[in-house]
Amino acid sequence: MTTAPCFQAAMGRYFALSDDDCRMLEHLERHTAPASKDRVLWLLGARVQNLFILQSGWACTVRDTGEGERQIIELLLPGDIIGLREFTFRRHGSEARMISAGSVSTFTHQHIVDLVAASTSLAVSLFATIGRQEALLTERMLVTLHRSARVQVSHFVLETYLRLSKIQPVDPGRMPFPISQRLLGQILGLSPVHVNRTLTALERDGVLEKHRAHIVIHDPRRLHAEADFDDDYLSDRVDGLSERLAELREGDASFAVSRSGS
């Protein structure tokens, strides 16, 4: 049994992919190269040209605040398209860089238009992907504005675990987490001291344990309760859309048959 590449697995979460869909996605992934830790993929204000599929490793998009502090906007995991939300803009509104060493596939932003034109299922999958990226940002904003640091950290760790689990098996006893306390603070808008105190308390209480490049989740149920977590915003369900796509495909097949018999 072969395993689908990360991007195919990510796009196939919403709809079953046809052989033609898979071939188009493989075409985007044909130019894959290593990407070192801290490599800058583009700078703030750079012209939108190339996008990246993250094949391995973790990446992020970043903006500097008016006070000169760094704020991480998005955390990108394997299977994500880096820059998808900005592909219709002239210039990038953020900086993109690798958090850990990995590999990326490079393609021009015009290829998104090719996917949309060629396949209805891939087009809707892209819309679903963008929608879930926006939902992640909205959820993080609400959590950081209205929840304690303990809930924020617990929520983010559990969210990351669930996101990773959608693409590959993840052991809660050794979940990849190449994020320093400083970076975690930049994601959540907390000071490094606050992050350190929160992680220390969660470790003392037997919830989780942060190591240099991984996290040990001692009790997933306890973590879920600590995070006060509702995972609806991470759902892959696209209610009613799969049935509508099937109807359209049947209509196209019937039309093709009628034309061939005329």
Coordinates of C-alpha atoms in Angstrom, one line a residue:
M1 CA 0.0 0.0 0.0
T2 CA 1.5 3.3 -1.1
T3 CA 1.1 6.6 0.9
A4 CA -0.1 9.7 -1.0
P5 CA 2.2 12.7 -0.9
C6 CA 1.3 15.2 1.8
F7 CA -0.4 17.7 -0.5
Q8 CA -2.5 15.0 -2.1
A9 CA -3.5 13.7 1.3
A10 CA -4.4 17.3 2.4
M11 CA -6.5 18.0 -0.7
G12 CA -8.1 14.6 -0.5
R13 CA -9.5 15.3 3.0
Y14 CA -12.6 16.9 1.5
F15 CA -13.4 14.9 -1.7
A16 CA -12.2 11.7 -3.3
L17 CA -9.6 12.7 -5.9
S18 CA -9.8 11.3 -9.4
D19 CA -6.7 10.0 -11.3
D20 CA -6.6 13.3 -13.3
D21 CA -6.8 15.3 -10.0
C22 CA -3.8 13.4 -8.6
R23 CA -1.8 13.9 -11.8
M24 CA -2.4 17.7 -11.6
L25 CA -1.3 17.7 -8.0
E26 CA 1.8 15.6 -8.8
H27 CA 2.7 18.2 -11.5
L28 CA 2.8 20.9 -8.8
E29 CA 5.0 18.8 -6.6
R30 CA 7.6 17.9 -9.3
H31 CA 10.1 20.7 -8.3
T32 CA 10.9 19.7 -4.7
A33 CA 14.0 20.8 -2.9
P34 CA 15.4 21.0 0.7
A35 CA 14.7 24.1 2.7
S36 CA 17.0 24.9 5.7
K37 CA 15.9 26.1 9.1
D38 CA 15.2 29.9 9.1
R39 CA 15.3 30.1 5.3
V40 CA 13.2 33.1 4.1
L41 CA 10.8 32.1 1.4
W42 CA 9.8 35.7 0.7
L43 CA 10.0 39.1 2.4
L44 CA 7.2 41.4 3.3
G45 CA 6.2 43.4 0.2
A46 CA 7.8 41.0 -2.3
R47 CA 5.9 40.5 -5.6
V48 CA 3.6 37.4 -5.5
Q49 CA 5.1 34.9 -7.9
N50 CA 6.0 31.6 -6.4
L51 CA 4.0 29.6 -3.9
F52 CA 5.3 26.6 -1.9
I53 CA 3.9 23.3 -0.9
L54 CA 5.4 22.3 2.4
Q55 CA 6.4 18.7 2.0
S56 CA 8.2 18.3 5.4
G57 CA 9.3 20.6 8.2
W58 CA 7.3 23.5 9.6
A59 CA 7.1 27.1 8.4
C60 CA 5.3 30.3 9.3
T61 CA 4.3 33.7 8.1
V62 CA 5.4 36.7 10.1
R63 CA 4.7 40.4 10.5
D64 CA 6.4 43.0 12.7
T65 CA 4.1 45.0 15.0
G66 CA 4.2 48.8 15.3
E67 CA 6.2 48.4 18.5
G68 CA 8.9 46.4 16.6
E69 CA 7.8 43.0 18.0
R70 CA 7.4 39.9 15.8
Q71 CA 4.0 38.3 15.5
I72 CA 3.6 34.9 13.8
I73 CA 0.4 34.9 11.8
E74 CA 0.2 31.4 10.4
L75 CA 1.8 28.1 11.4
L76 CA 2.2 26.0 8.3
L77 CA 2.5 22.2 8.6
P78 CA 3.3 19.5 6.0
G79 CA 0.7 19.5 3.2
D80 CA -0.1 23.2 3.5
I81 CA 0.3 25.7 0.6
I82 CA 2.5 28.6 1.8
G83 CA 1.0 31.8 0.4
L84 CA -2.4 30.4 -0.7
R85 CA -4.3 33.2 1.0
E86 CA -2.3 35.8 -0.8
F87 CA -2.2 34.4 -4.3
T88 CA -4.6 37.0 -5.8
F89 CA -2.6 39.9 -4.3
R90 CA 0.1 41.8 -6.1
R91 CA 2.5 41.8 -3.2
H92 CA 2.9 39.7 0.0
G93 CA 1.5 41.1 3.2
S94 CA 3.8 39.0 5.4
E95 CA 7.2 37.4 5.5
A96 CA 7.4 33.6 5.1
R97 CA 10.2 31.5 6.6
M98 CA 11.0 28.0 7.6
I99 CA 10.8 27.2 11.3
S100 CA 12.6 23.9 10.9
A101 CA 14.6 22.2 8.2
G102 CA 12.4 20.5 5.6
S103 CA 11.5 20.4 1.9
V104 CA 9.2 22.5 -0.3
S105 CA 7.8 22.2 -3.8
T106 CA 7.8 25.4 -5.7
F107 CA 5.2 26.5 -8.3
T108 CA 4.0 29.8 -9.8
H109 CA 0.8 31.3 -8.4
Q110 CA -0.8 31.1 -11.8
H111 CA -1.0 27.3 -11.4
I112 CA -3.8 27.8 -8.9
V113 CA -5.9 29.2 -11.7
D114 CA -5.1 26.1 -13.8
L115 CA -6.3 23.8 -11.0
V116 CA -9.6 25.8 -10.6
A117 CA -10.2 25.7 -14.4
A118 CA -9.4 22.0 -14.8
S119 CA -11.2 20.4 -11.8
T120 CA -14.3 21.4 -9.9
S121 CA -13.4 19.1 -7.0
L122 CA -9.9 20.7 -6.7
A123 CA -11.4 24.2 -6.9
V124 CA -13.8 23.5 -4.0
S125 CA -11.0 21.8 -2.1
L126 CA -8.9 24.9 -2.4
F127 CA -11.8 27.0 -1.2
A128 CA -12.2 24.6 1.7
T129 CA -8.5 25.0 2.5
I130 CA -8.6 28.8 2.4
G131 CA -11.7 28.7 4.6
R132 CA -10.0 26.6 7.2
Q133 CA -6.9 28.8 7.2
E134 CA -9.2 31.7 8.0
A135 CA -11.0 29.7 10.7
L136 CA -7.6 28.9 12.3
L137 CA -6.8 32.6 12.4
T138 CA -10.2 33.6 13.8
E139 CA -10.1 30.9 16.5
R140 CA -6.6 31.9 17.6
M141 CA -7.7 35.6 17.8
L142 CA -10.7 34.7 20.0
V143 CA -8.7 32.4 22.2
T144 CA -5.8 34.9 22.7
L145 CA -8.2 37.8 23.4
H146 CA -10.5 36.0 25.8
R147 CA -8.7 33.1 27.5
S148 CA -6.0 32.7 30.0
A149 CA -2.4 31.9 29.1
R150 CA -2.9 28.3 30.3
V151 CA -5.9 27.8 28.0
Q152 CA -4.1 29.5 25.1
V153 CA -1.1 27.2 25.3
S154 CA -3.2 24.1 25.8
H155 CA -5.5 25.0 23.0
F156 CA -2.6 25.6 20.6
V157 CA -0.9 22.4 21.4
L158 CA -4.1 20.4 21.0
E159 CA -4.9 22.2 17.7
T160 CA -1.5 21.4 16.3
Y161 CA -1.8 17.8 17.3
L162 CA -5.2 17.5 15.6
R163 CA -3.9 19.2 12.4
L164 CA -0.9 16.9 12.2
S165 CA -3.1 13.9 12.8
K166 CA -5.1 14.7 9.7
I167 CA -2.0 14.1 7.5
Q168 CA 0.1 11.5 9.3
P169 CA 0.0 9.3 12.4
V170 CA 1.1 11.2 15.5
D171 CA 2.2 9.7 18.8
P172 CA 0.9 12.0 21.6
G173 CA 3.8 10.7 23.7
R174 CA 6.2 12.3 21.3
M175 CA 4.5 14.9 19.1
P176 CA 6.8 16.9 16.8
F177 CA 6.9 20.5 18.0
P178 CA 10.0 22.4 16.8
I179 CA 8.8 25.6 18.3
S180 CA 10.8 27.4 21.0
Q181 CA 9.2 29.2 23.9
R182 CA 10.1 32.5 22.2
L183 CA 8.3 31.5 19.0
L184 CA 5.3 30.2 20.9
G185 CA 5.1 33.6 22.6
Q186 CA 5.2 35.2 19.2
I187 CA 2.3 33.0 18.0
L188 CA 0.1 33.6 21.1
G189 CA 1.1 37.2 21.9
L190 CA 2.6 36.2 25.3
S191 CA 6.0 37.1 26.8
P192 CA 8.6 34.3 27.0
V193 CA 8.4 34.5 30.8
H194 CA 4.6 34.0 30.7
V195 CA 5.0 31.0 28.3
N196 CA 7.7 29.5 30.5
R197 CA 5.6 29.8 33.7
T198 CA 2.6 28.3 31.9
L199 CA 4.5 25.3 30.5
T200 CA 6.1 24.7 33.9
A201 CA 2.6 24.6 35.5
L202 CA 1.2 22.3 32.8
E203 CA 4.2 20.0 33.3
R204 CA 3.8 20.1 37.1
D205 CA 0.1 19.2 36.8
G206 CA 0.9 16.2 34.5
V207 CA -0.8 17.6 31.4
L208 CA 2.1 17.9 29.0
E209 CA 5.9 18.3 28.9
K210 CA 7.7 20.5 26.4
H211 CA 11.1 19.4 25.0
R212 CA 13.4 21.0 22.5
A213 CA 11.7 19.6 19.4
H214 CA 8.7 17.6 20.7
I215 CA 6.0 17.6 23.2
V216 CA 4.8 14.8 25.4
I217 CA 1.1 14.9 25.9
H218 CA 0.6 12.9 29.1
D219 CA -3.2 12.9 29.2
P220 CA -5.0 13.8 25.9
R221 CA -8.4 13.9 27.6
R222 CA -7.0 16.3 30.3
L223 CA -5.5 18.5 27.6
H224 CA -8.8 18.6 25.8
A225 CA -10.5 19.7 29.0
E226 CA -7.8 22.3 29.8
A227 CA -8.1 23.8 26.3
D228 CA -11.9 24.0 26.5
F229 CA -11.7 22.7 22.9
D230 CA -14.4 22.6 20.2
D231 CA -12.9 21.1 17.1
D232 CA -15.7 22.1 14.6
Y233 CA -13.5 24.7 13.0
L234 CA -11.0 21.9 12.1
S235 CA -13.7 19.6 10.6
D236 CA -13.1 18.2 7.1
R237 CA -16.9 17.8 6.5
V238 CA -18.3 19.7 3.5
D239 CA -22.0 19.0 4.1
G240 CA -23.9 18.7 0.8
L241 CA -21.0 19.6 -1.4
S242 CA -19.9 16.0 -2.1
E243 CA -23.4 15.0 -3.2
R244 CA -23.6 18.1 -5.5
L245 CA -20.2 17.2 -7.0
A246 CA -21.4 13.7 -7.7
E247 CA -24.5 15.1 -9.4
L248 CA -22.4 17.3 -11.6
R249 CA -20.2 14.4 -12.5
E250 CA -23.1 12.2 -13.4
G251 CA -24.6 15.0 -15.5
D252 CA -21.3 15.4 -17.4
A253 CA -21.1 11.7 -18.0
S254 CA -24.7 11.6 -19.3
F255 CA -24.0 14.6 -21.5
A256 CA -20.9 12.8 -22.9
V257 CA -22.9 9.7 -23.6
S258 CA -25.6 11.6 -25.3
R259 CA -23.1 13.4 -27.5
S260 CA -21.3 10.2 -28.5
G261 CA -24.7 8.6 -29.5
S262 CA -25.8 11.6 -31.6

